[in-house]
XYZ file of C-alpha atoms in Angstrom:
305
model
C -40.521 -15.349 -39.000
C -41.837 -14.019 -35.317
C -42.458 -16.298 -32.918
C -47.184 -16.199 -32.841
C -47.823 -14.763 -29.868
C -51.213 -16.553 -29.687
C -48.871 -20.115 -29.278
C -46.576 -18.932 -26.800
C -47.395 -15.022 -25.045
C -44.012 -13.707 -26.895
C -40.329 -15.624 -27.941
C -39.035 -14.434 -23.585
C -41.476 -16.781 -22.548
C -40.135 -19.451 -25.327
C -36.702 -19.019 -24.192
C -38.047 -19.444 -20.449
C -39.530 -22.697 -21.204
C -36.605 -23.950 -23.070
C -34.043 -22.839 -20.943
C -33.671 -25.527 -18.441
C -32.427 -28.056 -21.041
C -29.735 -25.755 -23.388
C -26.761 -26.647 -23.523
C -24.273 -24.800 -21.789
C -23.193 -22.170 -24.699
C -26.976 -22.078 -25.489
C -28.206 -21.286 -22.280
C -25.312 -18.858 -22.377
C -27.472 -16.777 -24.944
C -31.159 -17.208 -23.890
C -30.001 -16.079 -20.110
C -28.177 -12.678 -21.815
C -31.258 -12.585 -24.219
C -33.727 -12.744 -20.672
C -31.510 -9.737 -19.148
C -31.229 -7.794 -21.528
C -33.892 -7.860 -24.472
C -34.166 -4.291 -24.812
C -30.663 -4.096 -26.479
C -30.552 -7.035 -27.637
C -33.068 -6.391 -30.552
C -31.006 -3.839 -32.343
C -27.566 -6.125 -31.848
C -26.022 -7.472 -34.746
C -25.649 -11.873 -34.856
C -22.189 -10.701 -34.312
C -22.590 -8.181 -31.275
C -24.640 -10.644 -29.326
C -22.472 -13.927 -30.126
C -19.293 -11.247 -28.498
C -21.420 -10.358 -26.027
C -22.762 -13.492 -24.570
C -18.669 -14.919 -25.775
C -19.670 -17.448 -28.177
C -19.593 -18.086 -32.249
C -22.318 -16.979 -34.620
C -22.443 -19.859 -35.588
C -23.988 -20.634 -32.274
C -26.216 -17.754 -32.650
C -27.282 -19.209 -35.048
C -28.167 -22.709 -33.743
C -29.814 -20.629 -30.588
C -32.417 -19.349 -33.525
C -32.660 -23.046 -34.837
C -33.313 -24.540 -31.275
C -36.734 -21.433 -31.312
C -38.290 -22.543 -34.239
C -37.076 -19.362 -36.378
C -35.413 -18.578 -39.911
C -33.257 -15.893 -39.171
C -31.877 -13.747 -37.064
C -34.053 -11.220 -38.188
C -36.746 -12.989 -37.100
C -35.426 -13.576 -33.527
C -34.908 -9.596 -33.029
C -38.379 -8.527 -34.225
C -39.647 -11.165 -32.174
C -37.404 -9.240 -29.534
C -39.320 -6.184 -30.580
C -42.739 -7.048 -30.185
C -42.202 -8.815 -26.570
C -40.757 -5.795 -24.961
C -43.490 -4.255 -26.497
C -45.765 -5.819 -24.767
C -43.835 -6.406 -22.111
C -44.319 -2.089 -21.935
C -47.571 -1.821 -22.504
C -49.002 -4.453 -20.231
C -46.768 -2.684 -17.521
C -48.525 0.225 -18.080
C -52.016 -0.877 -16.387
C -50.370 -2.957 -13.537
C -51.995 -0.792 -11.043
C -54.940 -2.696 -10.974
C -55.592 -5.384 -8.070
C -56.904 -9.153 -8.986
C -59.010 -10.909 -7.015
C -58.099 -13.825 -9.559
C -55.236 -13.724 -12.258
C -56.426 -11.363 -15.023
C -59.732 -10.954 -13.741
C -60.613 -7.213 -12.957
C -63.465 -5.185 -10.953
C -66.996 -6.234 -13.432
C -66.070 -8.734 -15.340
C -68.814 -10.582 -16.288
C -68.930 -14.489 -16.270
C -68.472 -14.790 -20.000
C -65.175 -12.560 -19.810
C -64.157 -14.515 -16.836
C -64.726 -17.945 -18.379
C -62.523 -16.945 -21.572
C -59.882 -15.327 -19.188
C -59.860 -18.653 -17.812
C -59.762 -20.602 -20.683
C -56.673 -19.484 -22.049
C -54.658 -18.996 -19.098
C -55.191 -23.051 -18.298
C -54.630 -23.547 -22.567
C -51.728 -21.492 -22.378
C -50.228 -23.468 -19.064
C -50.794 -26.769 -20.626
C -49.384 -25.536 -24.021
C -46.301 -24.239 -22.523
C -45.778 -27.322 -20.064
C -45.825 -29.568 -22.961
C -43.660 -27.625 -25.485
C -41.039 -27.343 -22.495
C -41.123 -31.263 -21.612
C -37.890 -33.328 -22.509
C -38.109 -36.542 -23.346
C -35.121 -37.398 -22.445
C -35.794 -36.215 -18.570
C -39.019 -38.173 -18.242
C -37.440 -41.590 -19.103
C -35.038 -40.991 -16.131
C -37.615 -40.131 -14.042
C -39.925 -43.374 -15.726
C -36.581 -45.149 -14.735
C -36.722 -43.745 -11.049
C -39.969 -45.491 -11.002
C -39.609 -48.592 -11.955
C -36.357 -49.658 -9.387
C -38.315 -47.995 -6.852
C -39.819 -50.038 -3.949
C -41.817 -46.775 -2.652
C -43.196 -43.858 -4.449
C -43.963 -41.350 -1.659
C -45.238 -37.885 -2.881
C -44.190 -34.624 -1.213
C -46.684 -31.523 -1.552
C -48.583 -28.536 0.366
C -51.847 -26.998 -1.018
C -52.917 -27.328 -3.981
C -50.451 -29.178 -5.605
C -52.358 -31.544 -3.646
C -54.381 -32.398 -6.530
C -51.476 -33.713 -8.870
C -50.360 -36.002 -5.919
C -53.641 -37.848 -5.216
C -53.494 -38.134 -9.267
C -50.233 -39.179 -9.237
C -50.816 -42.200 -6.470
C -54.245 -43.006 -7.612
C -52.204 -43.868 -11.255
C -49.182 -45.477 -9.819
C -51.161 -47.617 -7.103
C -53.311 -48.883 -9.858
C -49.996 -49.040 -12.561
C -48.681 -51.821 -9.764
C -46.844 -48.982 -7.651
C -46.484 -49.012 -3.495
C -47.965 -45.319 -3.185
C -47.256 -42.566 0.017
C -48.445 -39.620 0.572
C -49.476 -37.865 3.986
C -51.716 -34.458 4.027
C -49.265 -33.635 7.372
C -46.350 -31.700 5.897
C -44.745 -32.779 9.418
C -45.549 -36.030 8.253
C -43.636 -36.121 4.972
C -40.493 -34.737 6.835
C -40.386 -37.828 8.908
C -41.002 -40.034 6.329
C -38.249 -38.497 3.941
C -35.777 -39.336 7.021
C -36.217 -43.198 6.309
C -36.138 -43.702 2.862
C -33.946 -45.862 1.732
C -32.018 -46.106 -1.348
C -34.876 -48.050 -3.308
C -37.375 -45.721 -2.704
C -37.877 -42.120 -5.027
C -39.948 -39.229 -3.623
C -41.608 -36.850 -6.007
C -41.493 -33.747 -5.050
C -44.234 -31.171 -6.246
C -44.101 -27.123 -5.844
C -44.651 -24.100 -8.256
C -42.498 -22.190 -6.629
C -40.010 -24.635 -5.917
C -39.255 -23.159 -2.563
C -41.522 -24.394 -0.130
C -40.251 -25.490 3.034
C -41.721 -28.703 3.872
C -40.768 -29.723 0.404
C -37.261 -28.550 0.253
C -36.645 -30.364 3.540
C -37.968 -33.410 3.026
C -36.006 -33.905 -0.131
C -32.981 -32.759 1.494
C -33.282 -35.385 3.983
C -34.027 -37.767 1.351
C -31.137 -37.214 -0.511
C -29.137 -37.562 2.802
C -30.732 -41.640 2.266
C -29.987 -42.353 -0.872
C -33.054 -41.958 -1.858
C -33.993 -40.486 -5.114
C -36.108 -37.445 -6.237
C -38.006 -36.688 -9.391
C -39.285 -32.425 -8.407
C -42.228 -31.071 -10.183
C -41.808 -27.117 -9.958
C -41.984 -23.926 -12.479
C -38.800 -22.150 -11.383
C -36.054 -24.263 -13.088
C -32.779 -22.244 -10.243
C -35.095 -23.173 -6.940
C -33.829 -25.515 -4.586
C -36.834 -27.556 -5.650
C -35.424 -27.892 -8.893
C -31.477 -28.071 -7.094
C -32.461 -31.192 -5.065
C -33.565 -33.663 -7.714
C -32.031 -35.760 -9.414
C -34.201 -35.009 -12.837
C -36.522 -31.673 -12.229
C -39.402 -31.586 -14.349
C -41.031 -27.531 -15.012
C -44.029 -26.441 -15.260
C -45.169 -23.497 -17.102
C -44.358 -19.897 -15.786
C -47.590 -18.194 -17.582
C -49.665 -17.485 -14.059
C -47.257 -17.665 -11.587
C -48.760 -16.536 -7.979
C -51.517 -14.160 -7.276
C -51.312 -11.254 -4.502
C -53.316 -14.138 -2.027
C -52.664 -17.203 -3.271
C -51.570 -19.831 -6.406
C -54.034 -20.225 -9.042
C -55.624 -23.325 -10.414
C -54.821 -22.825 -13.550
C -51.000 -22.925 -12.671
C -51.778 -26.834 -11.194
C -52.686 -27.926 -14.801
C -49.232 -28.802 -16.402
C -48.579 -30.487 -12.246
C -51.158 -32.389 -13.489
C -49.922 -32.935 -17.839
C -46.703 -34.493 -16.119
C -47.980 -37.337 -13.641
C -49.991 -37.797 -16.144
C -46.837 -38.268 -18.950
C -45.055 -39.781 -16.188
C -47.518 -42.877 -16.058
C -48.268 -43.527 -19.841
C -44.962 -43.654 -20.394
C -44.585 -45.637 -17.426
C -47.645 -48.198 -18.534
C -46.434 -48.132 -22.130
C -43.063 -49.547 -20.935
C -44.873 -51.980 -18.977
C -47.777 -52.380 -20.545
C -48.710 -56.052 -19.949
C -47.570 -55.993 -16.550
C -49.370 -52.601 -16.018
C -52.578 -53.924 -17.940
C -52.456 -56.849 -15.149
C -52.537 -54.379 -12.332
C -55.215 -51.977 -13.914
C -57.482 -55.577 -14.027
C -56.644 -56.805 -10.121
C -57.222 -53.319 -8.440
C -60.467 -52.707 -10.798
C -61.959 -55.928 -9.057
C -61.064 -55.393 -5.998
C -62.626 -51.530 -6.329
C -65.808 -53.632 -7.549
C -65.541 -56.283 -4.731
C -65.178 -53.432 -2.107
C -67.963 -51.445 -3.180
C -70.830 -54.551 -2.880
C -68.793 -55.289 0.103
C -71.880 -55.581 2.772
C -69.828 -54.052 5.149
C -70.192 -51.237 2.225
C -73.763 -50.426 1.302
C -74.675 -47.915 -1.186
C -75.334 -44.836 -0.098
C -79.812 -43.951 0.098
C -80.786 -42.212 -2.655
């Protein structure tokens, strides 16, 4: 059967989301299909196997990895995807002030478009999350003396959420908004620290520089990005990938592209908390009580109403 378009956009999106976690031979097939979707839709299974330099059984395994029941289903989905891509390309002269928002769109249409893109970003990120990668990232967080967040722009939303979550779980966390300070901080990390670099494009200069310097100090790093072949992914001991369904607009990243980052931060925290349940529960109680005491301090009167 073909992959439902409303679930993953099209089969090319599905292949892209799974690609970072596929073993070598299966990844070769995925890369070939992404590069040659129109040619592949007319190939027999033998022809595709030959073009990718793999056995026919490996192609069958790739099909099952996508959740399809036959090679014919893959070819049909490729045909649907290339048709959808051509159709979308016909209207690309239209300019956008925000992803998919057209001149004259009314509020109900805007609400629907933003809701769909947000839901798709969450769904696609969730589909491609690797349990093994999450587990390895949590191992690094558990062993770390300090967790340092590096980010810029709207990626700071996820970083601040991470600081709040892991501080309440008992981890020492650091986040500086100034990118120069982030880079300087990376130079004094130790092998017992972990840096979390968050960059949708995976190319943000400050984040890349900080991660490269952290590696030189022996610190480990976790990268959160939508770009699998990016410097952030390559410099990460554990790369975690968000969906790339929205991408960057003409004048900057959309907020909906940040849902995937927030989802990964929540998954990391929840996995850490579940693994260290009793300790986390104790830290949650202590930090909550500290916050209550602070709010009731005479030096912090409630604002006038």
